[in-house]
């Protein structure tokens, strides 16, 4: 930088002279940039003309000089030169007598000490700050002593008295470890052999001398190194340097190889490039003297003058051996007439803060609160900044100028991983591994406290402008905020800012001045994202040149975002929009954890090497070790009041009832805690009036949005108030339904080809297990009968309408003729109706229709036949109208169940789904964004919001949509297997391999030979052992329609009678310790395959199970007793045979495991049932007869639900 600045200053003088003092005619005897003396015997530089000193022998260079300057000019003291007023006191000498830089002290803000012959004045904060600002050093003279709680180093540095004689040098001169009477026992494994300092392994041969005698850096092995993607290998193969250091004019390799074979080095815009690579000022070219090593600056076309060529910018032209050359401080515009200035400020690092382009030159300036240093290119802040770092459980404060070192008190018992501060309240906020809370320590080292309890935070950030604290909840994959308060706030008072499509957010940084936040994502797709601090306008700004981005920080001066990368072992940066990505990969960034940026410097912690380092942010050079302690450093921040100062505070003007957050701008936006919604005034948070909500399904997330929030805002560029529910172990969710009665979500997952259920409790989804799992097949449509909890479904290989009971024990085929592919199913249990889309067999003349039938499959009819690609079939609340989205036509259609009253709404391209509510119609379109639309009061199409999230399904859930009853509502309608509602009645349906023995009960159908079972399509029989063996044998794949028996034992299953036996509880869990603990419980795995035991031991009226080594009978419906010998259906006539042929004795396997899981994905953060041995649906026949169950009537849907299972007694989670 030093050489570059020199060139710029020289050029500034030259251009200024060309502009101000150039004569009308240049003597042919003098080269460009020189003026001939009056007698033509000499040539002098224009910069020496009228400079107060005679350079011509005849003194003619000081004749005809201006004695009076213009009003906006400054006259040098010798009276013969005028310069621009802006060049006075700019730190650069223009007058020969330096008069333009004398007496400048009075123009410096905060002047407290004059120095350097009164040519400079520094503010009080620069005095005794450990950094020399005056050339004469008087700003660091006569400095005061350290405080009573500090130890004064011989160098004058102050460190905490607790660090004196602790076997680790903290003074720069190591004087705090001199003259110690005793040697403190090292907590590390190593000690210097002579000087006795404590060492850690990582400090030995790290290139930094820790032992006074230097033994830690002696006899270090030199081995070849492997350089990274963004590094260059020195020819010695012993050192790697950042690629940006190659050919930068400074030797960084020990052998100097980084500055060899560099080719043409770029020169400054006005300079001449020699063939031998040197850069010359124009006055040295074609002057008759060889200046280039290869002589390329002389000869050739030097005789050609600028006046000889057709250049409208000839005043900024000079001769070269290759012809005339325009000075590139200016460039000729397209009109060929005018010259435009070249912007030198586009050169990176030319000024450390503010660069102001001027005609033919530039000036550097500083941000408010900073003072320009003597060189004119760098700035210094008033007041000493401090580096704050968490070192294990301690909070260190290090003076960046004085080097003073102090420790704040903290109550942490484990490592503090993240911290930030609030200057107004003088508090440092931090989180550690030992508690679920966010705590604080005062900067005066006197008090500590807790901001909020009952939360898990991985990274904290203070919004000092909006007066909130943000944090990342990695367990729930959320970004959350709470108001800053002087007392502890309740955990329920926080607001979720972002919770959609967050996989593994790692670190968070705020830019309140612009209302923006940045975070790193280390999940399946690594990236750095940006959003407004209200969660709006979200975008991925960096998604390339990343390995594992960890810490993140924002540089408010250069408007760049910086991040650490633990995998690439580097520090990266980009503009706030993600442009101009730069990667700094050097030896000192091998293990970066957290980072901060301040002024010209970059600071980062290395937890492995146990150091905090600093380097120049533009190049990574001038690196230095600031802290080196035996314990590990983690979080780093720079503390200075100027970093948290603002003129405008938008939130002070808003009267939000709960919380005000900043949106991009910044502008103020009101936010509500979970459970409350923003009222129409945009200020007040209120309770729900309308409990109806919208569910939007993404591949791994379900988003709940209360319809009431639609009235508060429209055309949102982001999510409205919502709750995002991460679905454990689901990555390709495709279909969903929801039971309002027991708060259970049902999902199909294309990734695992399964149907699963999840209990919604306390804003979290808890897995209940697989209801159904297919093999080589995918469920295409699914709907829940919320009265009986039967599941209606269809699949690719089983392209028919079929129904399976909640326990997955009974499946029946309802409609199979004339069906090509079913992609959507809708149910209306109160009226006993089912409707579905029927996409005809593929081929020429393919048709698609919307069909309806009774829920038992009878009464089938086509209600609309002119569809192209119907999807998202749904009933109106009263069940008299069916809606669908025709994605092929871009229309929403509706029709009465008798096929009359067809209506159509033009929704446009990208239509994907429709969801009618009680008072409006909602639909979704998908293109570059996912957009949700609705019909307003004037029946106009209105956009509610748009997001960048992939949404695959849509559903409105309300009391009215799940209110009513039918004849299946109580005791399963008296049906032994499936109770299917019909208009005005019900049908008892047997499973596909059973037949009716009367109107309600079923018996196994002896269709197949002994030991065989039928496929679901009834076209073939297969040996029993081929069912659920992981291999497809039935043509429709139905032999692999499998389930595991974890779900049914705790499900709320309708059944006609109460059970007479149940399995004993599993054994208690063993205590397992760890940071996180997940219970992974394999439930009862039953393989019932012994007809002999069932016939002999259980009288043919039940099945055998083995529990704790004992054989017991589980009786079929209608039988009781130890051997199922007692028949309880006294009123029934004739012999009735119960029990499934082919059932056999089972082995009850109870596997209970407690597994400590380090969370790697948000989708696996909660307890997820382990994969169990799968059991075919045929194996499970008659299971429902012995399953404990109670039936909740629809009228009780709003009553609090009581869980059907508890954690096993004796289990322990630590």
XYZ file of C-alpha atoms in Angstrom, residues 155-819:
665
model
C 5.874 -1.671 29.188
C 3.051 0.320 30.782
C 0.342 -2.116 29.757
C -2.286 -2.952 32.390
C -3.569 -6.477 32.949
C -5.864 -7.904 35.586
C -4.028 -8.562 38.861
C -5.353 -12.114 38.800
C -3.106 -12.772 35.823
C 0.073 -11.919 37.718
C 2.244 -15.012 38.201
C -0.287 -17.440 36.711
C 2.411 -19.209 34.627
C 1.127 -17.616 31.453
C 2.533 -14.304 30.137
C -0.143 -11.673 29.497
C 2.061 -8.594 29.270
C 3.631 -8.039 25.875
C 7.035 -7.925 27.606
C 6.158 -10.969 29.816
C 6.863 -8.918 32.924
C 3.802 -10.313 34.724
C 5.628 -13.657 35.026
C 8.929 -12.280 36.239
C 10.093 -12.517 39.847
C 7.365 -14.958 40.839
C 8.125 -16.731 44.103
C 6.099 -19.834 43.341
C 5.240 -21.775 40.205
C 1.561 -22.386 39.578
C 0.640 -25.915 38.624
C -0.163 -26.082 34.922
C -3.605 -27.259 33.885
C -2.062 -28.159 30.532
C 0.190 -31.106 29.718
C 3.269 -29.109 28.752
C 5.589 -26.569 30.376
C 8.604 -24.677 29.067
C 11.657 -26.602 30.338
C 13.557 -23.558 31.609
C 11.266 -20.562 31.832
C 8.382 -22.743 33.137
C 5.478 -21.157 31.216
C 2.484 -23.425 30.680
C 1.943 -24.686 27.154
C -0.681 -26.567 25.205
C 0.233 -29.004 22.454
C -1.064 -26.695 19.729
C 1.469 -23.994 20.683
C 4.498 -26.158 20.063
C 5.995 -25.344 16.675
C 3.157 -22.960 15.795
C 5.533 -20.240 14.607
C 4.953 -18.045 17.669
C 7.491 -18.156 20.502
C 5.847 -18.860 23.855
C 8.839 -19.888 25.950
C 11.303 -17.127 26.782
C 14.104 -19.491 25.889
C 12.411 -20.329 22.567
C 12.416 -24.076 23.179
C 8.841 -24.446 21.926
C 9.977 -23.410 18.444
C 13.241 -25.348 18.286
C 13.902 -28.412 16.124
C 10.502 -28.136 14.476
C 9.994 -30.570 11.594
C 9.627 -29.080 8.133
C 7.272 -31.136 6.048
C 5.695 -30.518 2.642
C 2.253 -28.954 2.886
C -0.888 -29.465 0.841
C -2.451 -26.174 -0.156
C -6.158 -25.429 -0.261
C -8.407 -24.424 -3.120
C -7.858 -20.723 -2.496
C -4.104 -20.929 -1.823
C -0.854 -20.880 -3.794
C 2.062 -23.130 -2.925
C 5.501 -21.602 -2.527
C 8.123 -23.400 -4.589
C 9.684 -24.712 -1.378
C 6.466 -26.698 -0.788
C 6.673 -25.712 2.891
C 4.241 -22.784 2.885
C 0.878 -21.916 1.384
C -0.245 -18.331 0.869
C -3.623 -16.886 -0.174
C -3.936 -16.647 -3.937
C -4.368 -12.878 -3.613
C -0.823 -12.583 -2.285
C 0.660 -13.957 -5.464
C 2.338 -11.202 -7.480
C 1.135 -8.396 -5.218
C 4.571 -6.745 -5.020
C 5.371 -8.112 -1.560
C 7.370 -11.274 -0.929
C 5.365 -13.627 1.298
C 7.150 -16.899 0.554
C 10.470 -17.386 2.293
C 12.065 -18.115 -1.070
C 10.360 -15.147 -2.736
C 8.776 -17.429 -5.338
C 5.403 -15.690 -5.049
C 6.840 -12.618 -6.782
C 8.589 -14.400 -9.651
C 7.163 -15.092 -13.109
C 4.455 -12.569 -12.463
C 4.139 -11.337 -16.007
C 2.844 -7.821 -16.597
C 2.187 -6.042 -13.313
C -0.751 -3.641 -13.469
C 0.216 -0.002 -13.252
C -1.818 2.919 -12.012
C -4.148 4.441 -14.606
C -1.829 7.283 -15.635
C 1.436 5.309 -15.629
C 3.459 3.798 -18.462
C 4.103 0.056 -18.424
C 7.632 -0.946 -19.364
C 8.250 -4.102 -21.299
C 10.334 -5.165 -18.319
C 7.260 -4.646 -16.076
C 8.250 -1.418 -14.307
C 5.727 1.400 -13.976
C 6.898 4.915 -14.917
C 5.432 8.356 -14.432
C 4.635 10.048 -17.786
C 7.430 12.621 -17.334
C 9.990 9.804 -17.472
C 8.784 8.482 -20.827
C 10.336 9.756 -24.060
C 12.550 12.191 -22.138
C 15.805 11.056 -23.743
C 16.834 9.110 -20.658
C 16.397 5.350 -20.454
C 14.371 4.503 -17.322
C 13.004 1.059 -18.178
C 15.442 -1.806 -17.739
C 14.790 -2.884 -21.319
C 14.822 0.664 -22.701
C 11.211 0.405 -23.869
C 10.443 3.943 -22.655
C 12.530 5.596 -25.379
C 12.760 5.599 -29.191
C 10.067 4.333 -31.473
C 7.321 6.924 -31.995
C 8.479 9.291 -29.261
C 8.595 12.073 -31.826
C 4.817 11.899 -32.245
C 3.213 14.672 -30.217
C -0.309 14.784 -28.840
C -1.081 17.772 -31.082
C -0.404 15.553 -34.085
C -3.229 13.132 -33.332
C -6.964 13.595 -33.407
C -7.638 13.456 -29.673
C -10.084 15.722 -27.936
C -8.324 14.931 -24.656
C -4.835 15.848 -25.824
C -4.214 17.973 -22.737
C -4.150 14.683 -20.826
C -1.918 12.945 -23.334
C 1.770 12.092 -23.451
C 4.116 10.609 -25.977
C 5.324 7.015 -25.798
C 7.481 4.829 -28.039
C 4.249 3.205 -29.183
C 2.642 6.536 -30.032
C 0.599 8.992 -28.008
C -1.220 7.780 -24.912
C -4.194 9.336 -23.169
C -3.789 9.660 -19.413
C -6.379 7.311 -18.021
C -7.373 9.597 -15.209
C -9.739 10.712 -17.968
C -11.422 8.779 -20.730
C -12.909 9.896 -24.018
C -16.681 9.565 -24.076
C -18.663 7.991 -26.910
C -19.442 11.380 -28.410
C -15.730 11.771 -29.198
C -15.803 15.292 -27.803
C -15.849 15.198 -24.023
C -13.520 13.650 -21.479
C -14.776 11.894 -18.348
C -12.851 11.355 -15.185
C -11.730 7.835 -14.234
C -12.962 6.816 -10.795
C -9.924 5.798 -8.757
C -12.263 4.922 -5.867
C -13.145 1.719 -7.682
C -9.695 0.403 -6.720
C -10.134 -1.770 -3.637
C -8.473 -0.454 -0.489
C -7.379 2.896 -1.916
C -9.132 4.454 1.113
C -9.921 2.579 4.280
C -13.380 4.110 4.694
C -14.706 6.805 2.340
C -13.243 7.549 -1.065
C -14.276 10.737 -2.874
C -13.455 10.893 -6.550
C -12.257 14.264 -7.829
C -11.344 15.382 -11.360
C -8.065 13.736 -12.111
C -7.610 12.450 -8.557
C -9.390 11.356 -5.357
C -9.612 12.127 -1.662
C -10.087 9.895 1.347
C -12.490 10.759 4.112
C -13.771 9.137 7.293
C -17.098 8.110 8.736
C -18.557 10.316 11.494
C -16.706 9.703 14.741
C -13.433 8.825 12.997
C -10.429 11.065 12.368
C -8.195 10.821 9.312
C -4.688 9.722 10.140
C -1.605 11.599 8.988
C -1.136 9.528 5.817
C -4.522 10.667 4.552
C -5.773 7.176 3.687
C -6.665 5.600 7.034
C -9.037 6.577 9.833
C -8.966 6.201 13.577
C -11.949 6.155 15.890
C -12.165 8.484 18.854
C -12.044 6.493 22.069
C -10.402 3.122 22.566
C -12.242 0.115 21.151
C -12.181 -3.152 23.088
C -12.139 -6.725 21.912
C -14.521 -8.884 23.935
C -13.976 -12.622 23.798
C -15.379 -15.578 25.667
C -12.537 -17.822 26.818
C -14.287 -20.975 28.078
C -16.405 -19.612 30.950
C -14.671 -16.208 31.213
C -15.390 -12.940 29.407
C -12.178 -11.124 28.466
C -11.939 -7.412 27.603
C -8.819 -6.473 25.676
C -7.930 -2.857 24.810
C -7.043 -2.783 21.139
C -4.678 0.171 21.645
C -3.522 -0.029 25.223
C -3.404 -3.806 25.405
C -5.070 -3.649 28.811
C -6.707 -6.940 29.727
C -9.585 -7.479 32.154
C -12.072 -10.234 32.948
C -15.819 -9.814 33.452
C -17.609 -12.002 35.964
C -19.921 -14.696 34.623
C -21.933 -17.484 36.210
C -21.246 -19.952 33.383
C -20.206 -23.470 34.292
C -19.583 -24.575 30.709
C -18.204 -22.845 27.640
C -19.762 -19.561 26.472
C -20.164 -20.041 22.720
C -21.858 -16.806 21.675
C -22.080 -13.245 22.998
C -23.110 -9.699 22.123
C -23.498 -6.445 24.014
C -25.890 -3.560 24.568
C -24.014 -0.298 25.097
C -27.023 1.616 26.398
C -27.547 -0.724 29.338
C -23.837 -1.637 29.593
C -24.563 -5.362 29.422
C -22.962 -8.332 27.710
C -25.449 -11.065 26.742
C -24.200 -14.611 26.398
C -25.229 -18.263 26.160
C -23.390 -21.305 27.399
C -23.827 -25.045 27.155
C -24.903 -25.579 30.750
C -28.323 -23.899 30.888
C -31.379 -23.238 28.757
C -31.348 -19.477 29.251
C -29.792 -16.267 27.964
C -27.804 -14.450 30.620
C -25.885 -11.212 30.968
C -22.923 -9.625 32.756
C -22.497 -5.902 33.332
C -19.539 -4.135 31.744
C -18.644 -2.622 35.114
C -17.892 -6.172 36.336
C -20.310 -5.839 39.243
C -23.536 -7.708 38.406
C -24.895 -10.637 36.425
C -28.448 -11.723 35.603
C -30.797 -13.633 33.291
C -32.770 -12.123 30.422
C -34.952 -15.133 29.597
C -35.259 -18.687 30.877
C -36.528 -21.869 29.289
C -35.048 -21.285 25.837
C -32.245 -22.948 23.930
C -29.958 -20.530 22.080
C -26.998 -21.338 19.854
C -26.149 -17.786 18.774
C -27.268 -14.415 20.179
C -27.337 -10.949 18.596
C -28.440 -7.628 20.090
C -30.712 -5.291 18.152
C -29.569 -2.131 19.918
C -31.709 0.062 17.649
C -35.054 -1.713 17.969
C -34.250 -2.793 21.572
C -34.617 -6.552 21.059
C -32.419 -9.594 21.438
C -32.365 -12.233 18.705
C -31.151 -15.803 18.918
C -30.965 -18.983 16.884
C -32.819 -21.962 18.319
C -31.012 -24.772 16.554
C -33.104 -27.519 18.137
C -36.337 -26.120 16.697
C -34.661 -24.501 13.663
C -35.935 -21.016 14.399
C -34.746 -17.439 14.637
C -36.450 -15.909 17.664
C -36.540 -12.484 19.311
C -37.568 -11.008 22.657
C -37.646 -7.457 23.946
C -34.618 -6.251 25.866
C -35.668 -5.769 29.460
C -33.991 -4.966 32.733
C -35.747 -7.871 34.437
C -36.155 -11.517 33.470
C -38.889 -12.027 30.874
C -41.072 -15.089 30.374
C -40.179 -17.560 27.675
C -43.708 -17.257 26.272
C -43.094 -13.574 25.499
C -40.770 -14.276 22.597
C -41.754 -13.976 18.944
C -40.661 -16.329 16.191
C -39.082 -14.266 13.419
C -38.245 -17.094 11.016
C -39.002 -20.798 11.158
C -39.595 -21.810 7.547
C -37.045 -23.917 5.661
C -34.371 -23.480 8.294
C -32.358 -26.678 8.413
C -29.359 -26.040 10.674
C -28.841 -22.311 11.219
C -25.482 -21.830 12.936
C -24.664 -18.171 13.597
C -26.517 -14.848 13.436
C -25.464 -11.235 12.820
C -27.664 -8.122 12.730
C -27.344 -4.879 10.793
C -29.954 -2.693 12.516
C -28.891 0.391 10.547
C -30.441 -1.254 7.486
C -32.959 -3.511 9.253
C -31.196 -6.655 7.997
C -29.975 -9.897 9.526
C -27.573 -12.516 8.182
C -27.127 -16.120 9.228
C -25.103 -19.158 8.208
C -26.777 -22.438 7.304
C -24.836 -25.701 7.631
C -27.606 -28.222 6.911
C -28.137 -30.196 3.729
C -27.501 -27.080 1.631
C -24.822 -24.787 3.046
C -25.409 -21.102 2.414
C -25.452 -17.645 3.924
C -28.874 -16.070 4.005
C -30.216 -12.574 4.523
C -33.614 -11.261 5.540
C -35.199 -8.252 7.127
C -35.092 -8.378 10.900
C -38.841 -8.988 10.708
C -38.243 -12.086 8.551
C -39.272 -10.427 5.285
C -37.416 -10.239 1.962
C -35.448 -13.393 2.618
C -32.811 -14.481 0.128
C -29.687 -16.630 -0.064
C -26.820 -14.204 -0.669
C -23.940 -16.704 -0.786
C -24.321 -20.307 -1.919
C -20.965 -20.962 -3.562
C -17.349 -21.068 -2.378
C -18.588 -22.497 0.927
C -17.611 -25.546 2.949
C -19.025 -25.253 6.446
C -19.782 -21.584 7.230
C -19.714 -20.973 10.972
C -19.462 -17.485 12.441
C -20.850 -14.458 10.619
C -20.291 -10.702 11.024
C -21.169 -7.524 9.133
C -18.749 -4.701 8.317
C -20.798 -1.506 8.488
C -18.046 0.564 6.878
C -17.512 -1.460 3.695
C -21.051 -2.926 3.635
C -19.751 -6.472 3.429
C -20.670 -9.682 5.216
C -17.842 -11.860 6.559
C -17.927 -15.500 7.633
C -15.650 -18.205 8.954
C -15.450 -21.527 7.157
C -14.289 -24.452 9.252
C -14.153 -26.895 6.349
C -12.311 -24.657 3.876
C -10.199 -23.310 6.761
C -10.765 -19.788 5.586
C -12.532 -16.490 6.118
C -14.788 -15.303 3.317
C -16.539 -12.048 2.524
C -19.021 -10.673 0.023
C -21.132 -7.590 -0.503
C -24.465 -7.480 1.294
C -26.052 -8.756 -1.928
C -23.610 -11.653 -2.216
C -21.463 -10.157 -4.971
C -17.653 -9.944 -5.119
C -16.931 -13.074 -3.052
C -13.404 -13.124 -1.628
C -11.862 -16.077 0.209
C -8.927 -15.591 2.573
C -7.307 -18.970 3.141
C -4.065 -18.836 5.123
C -2.192 -20.679 7.835
C -3.765 -18.508 10.513
C -7.348 -19.414 9.468
C -7.120 -23.188 9.825
C -9.717 -23.371 12.609
C -11.748 -20.142 12.629
C -14.757 -20.171 14.962
C -16.196 -16.681 15.464
C -15.236 -13.341 13.944
C -15.732 -9.570 14.111
C -14.835 -6.719 11.747
C -13.883 -3.226 12.852
C -12.435 -0.364 10.813
C -9.523 -1.810 8.770
C -9.128 -4.967 10.815
C -10.543 -8.462 10.974
C -10.635 -10.386 14.275
C -11.307 -14.084 14.766
C -11.021 -16.836 17.358
C -9.339 -20.195 16.872
C -10.653 -22.585 19.535
C -8.219 -25.340 18.569
C -5.067 -23.228 18.718
C -6.545 -21.249 21.656
C -5.803 -17.839 20.187
C -7.624 -14.701 19.067
C -6.014 -13.145 16.007
C -6.287 -9.967 13.952
C -5.305 -9.097 10.378
C -5.872 -6.417 7.768
C -9.352 -7.076 6.377
C -8.526 -6.274 2.746
C -5.590 -8.646 2.376
C -5.227 -10.722 5.547
C -1.731 -9.380 6.038
C -0.228 -7.796 9.130
C -1.690 -10.586 11.256
C -1.064 -10.547 14.979
C -2.012 -12.624 18.013
C -4.085 -10.604 20.490
C -5.013 -13.281 23.030
C -3.312 -16.573 23.707
C -4.620 -18.468 26.712
C -4.520 -22.118 27.775
C -8.319 -22.237 27.638
C -10.358 -22.098 24.429
C -11.727 -18.825 23.000
C -15.075 -18.843 21.235
C -17.195 -15.710 20.705
C -15.612 -12.375 19.698
C -17.093 -8.874 19.470
C -15.734 -5.338 19.221
C -17.083 -2.916 21.835
C -17.280 0.816 21.150
C -20.182 3.228 21.692
C -19.944 4.568 18.148
C -20.905 1.130 16.798
C -24.321 1.431 18.441
C -25.268 5.006 17.646
C -28.091 6.109 15.362
C -29.965 9.317 14.650
C -33.337 7.809 13.756
C -34.996 5.134 15.932
C -38.074 3.916 14.014
C -39.487 1.757 16.835
C -39.748 4.716 19.210
C -42.438 6.139 16.927
C -44.504 2.941 16.873
C -46.907 2.097 19.675
C -46.751 -1.675 19.429
C -48.592 -3.495 22.194
C -45.917 -6.178 22.500
C -42.832 -6.010 20.313
C -41.475 -3.742 17.588
C -38.935 -5.168 15.155
C -37.059 -3.595 12.270
C -37.821 -4.320 8.631
C -35.509 -3.436 5.713
C -34.977 0.286 5.476
C -35.088 0.269 8.410
C -38.800 0.601 9.140
C -40.730 -0.460 12.209
C -43.106 -3.455 12.270
C -45.125 -4.822 15.196
C -44.776 -8.495 16.102
C -46.774 -10.754 18.416
C -45.775 -13.647 20.668
C -46.903 -17.151 19.796
C -50.637 -17.610 20.390
C -51.551 -13.997 19.600
C -52.343 -12.389 16.268
C -51.807 -8.847 15.066
C -55.060 -6.901 14.908
C -56.161 -4.904 11.899
C -54.600 -1.732 13.339
C -51.166 -3.321 12.883
C -50.239 -2.393 16.460
C -52.217 -4.551 18.854
C -51.787 -8.234 19.553
C -55.069 -9.975 20.300
C -56.378 -13.459 20.957
C -57.969 -15.624 18.291
C -61.520 -14.808 17.275
C -61.679 -17.265 14.396
C -59.883 -20.530 15.134
C -59.877 -21.656 11.497
C -56.389 -22.118 10.142
C -54.581 -22.955 6.960
C -52.040 -25.783 6.711
C -49.378 -25.549 4.010
C -47.232 -28.617 3.495
C -43.608 -28.382 2.395
C -41.284 -31.370 1.918
C -40.194 -31.328 5.580
C -42.331 -28.622 7.198
C -45.984 -27.914 7.914
C -46.911 -24.248 8.293
C -49.991 -23.239 10.268
C -51.530 -19.836 9.486
C -54.677 -18.598 11.197
C -57.090 -17.190 8.666
C -57.792 -14.287 10.985
C -54.368 -12.851 10.115
C -55.504 -12.403 6.494
C -57.317 -9.229 7.487
C -54.209 -7.489 8.806
C -52.087 -7.422 5.672
C -52.156 -8.188 1.965
C -49.563 -8.715 -0.761
C -46.933 -9.674 1.787
C -43.424 -10.462 0.512
C -43.011 -13.244 3.037
C -44.984 -15.315 5.505
C -47.771 -13.758 7.577
C -47.966 -14.564 11.284
C -47.557 -18.334 11.381
C -46.214 -21.401 13.141
C -43.743 -23.578 11.235
C -43.683 -27.187 12.388
C -40.654 -29.227 11.421
C -41.722 -32.802 10.663
C -39.286 -35.308 12.180
C -37.699 -37.796 9.772
C -39.740 -36.573 6.790
C -38.025 -35.065 3.740
C -40.430 -35.644 0.838
C -43.891 -35.082 2.287
C -46.564 -35.248 -0.405
C -50.098 -35.497 1.089
C -51.575 -34.482 4.416
C -54.728 -34.464 6.505
C -55.454 -33.367 10.038
C -57.689 -34.552 12.890
C -58.895 -31.583 14.883
C -60.331 -33.907 17.524
C -57.024 -35.363 18.713
C -54.618 -32.828 17.124
C -52.955 -35.378 14.908
C -51.349 -34.760 11.540
C -51.273 -37.525 8.918
C -48.601 -37.375 6.212
C -47.465 -39.447 3.286
C -43.753 -39.368 2.521
C -42.508 -40.206 -0.960
C -38.988 -40.611 0.387
C -39.902 -43.497 2.699
C -43.061 -44.511 0.764
C -45.001 -44.443 4.010
C -47.996 -42.984 5.800
C -47.240 -41.639 9.282
C -49.006 -39.737 12.027
C -47.724 -36.965 14.285
C -49.241 -35.532 17.457
C -49.274 -31.728 17.684
C -48.407 -30.693 21.212
C -46.949 -27.410 22.507
C -46.081 -26.138 19.035
C -44.156 -29.309 18.199
C -44.909 -32.429 16.211
C -44.217 -35.750 17.909
C -44.080 -38.894 15.751
C -46.633 -41.594 16.478
C -45.209 -44.116 14.028
C -45.857 -45.488 10.550
C -49.446 -46.487 9.814
C -48.505 -47.958 6.484
C -45.309 -48.586 4.563
C -45.105 -49.631 0.926
C -42.323 -51.093 -1.163
C -41.685 -50.025 -4.734
C -44.890 -48.037 -4.601
C -45.925 -44.484 -3.726
C -49.144 -43.194 -2.198
C -50.713 -40.750 -4.651
C -53.733 -39.626 -2.637
C -54.863 -39.820 0.992
C -57.761 -38.514 3.107
C -58.773 -38.990 6.730
C -62.236 -39.936 7.924
C -62.117 -37.793 11.076
C -65.042 -39.691 12.641
C -63.647 -43.249 12.517
C -60.019 -42.287 11.756
C -60.052 -44.622 8.770
C -57.661 -43.684 5.972
C -58.807 -43.599 2.351
C -55.912 -43.898 -0.084
C -54.582 -44.910 -3.462
C -51.118 -45.538 -4.894
C -49.231 -45.895 -8.155
C -49.307 -49.702 -8.147
C -52.674 -49.978 -6.394
C -54.625 -47.571 -8.552
C -57.986 -47.992 -6.849
C -59.886 -46.427 -3.986
C -59.249 -48.370 -0.799
C -59.626 -47.798 2.919
C -57.444 -48.857 5.860
C -58.360 -48.698 9.525
C -56.348 -46.514 11.899
C -54.536 -49.526 13.303
C -53.695 -50.608 9.741
C -55.195 -53.993 10.652
C -58.015 -53.984 8.104
C -57.905 -52.856 4.483
C -60.735 -53.075 1.968
C -60.956 -52.189 -1.706
C -63.932 -49.917 -2.420
C -63.686 -49.028 -6.121
C -61.280 -50.515 -8.646
C -63.037 -50.664 -11.993
C -62.392 -47.910 -14.519
C -59.759 -46.083 -12.490
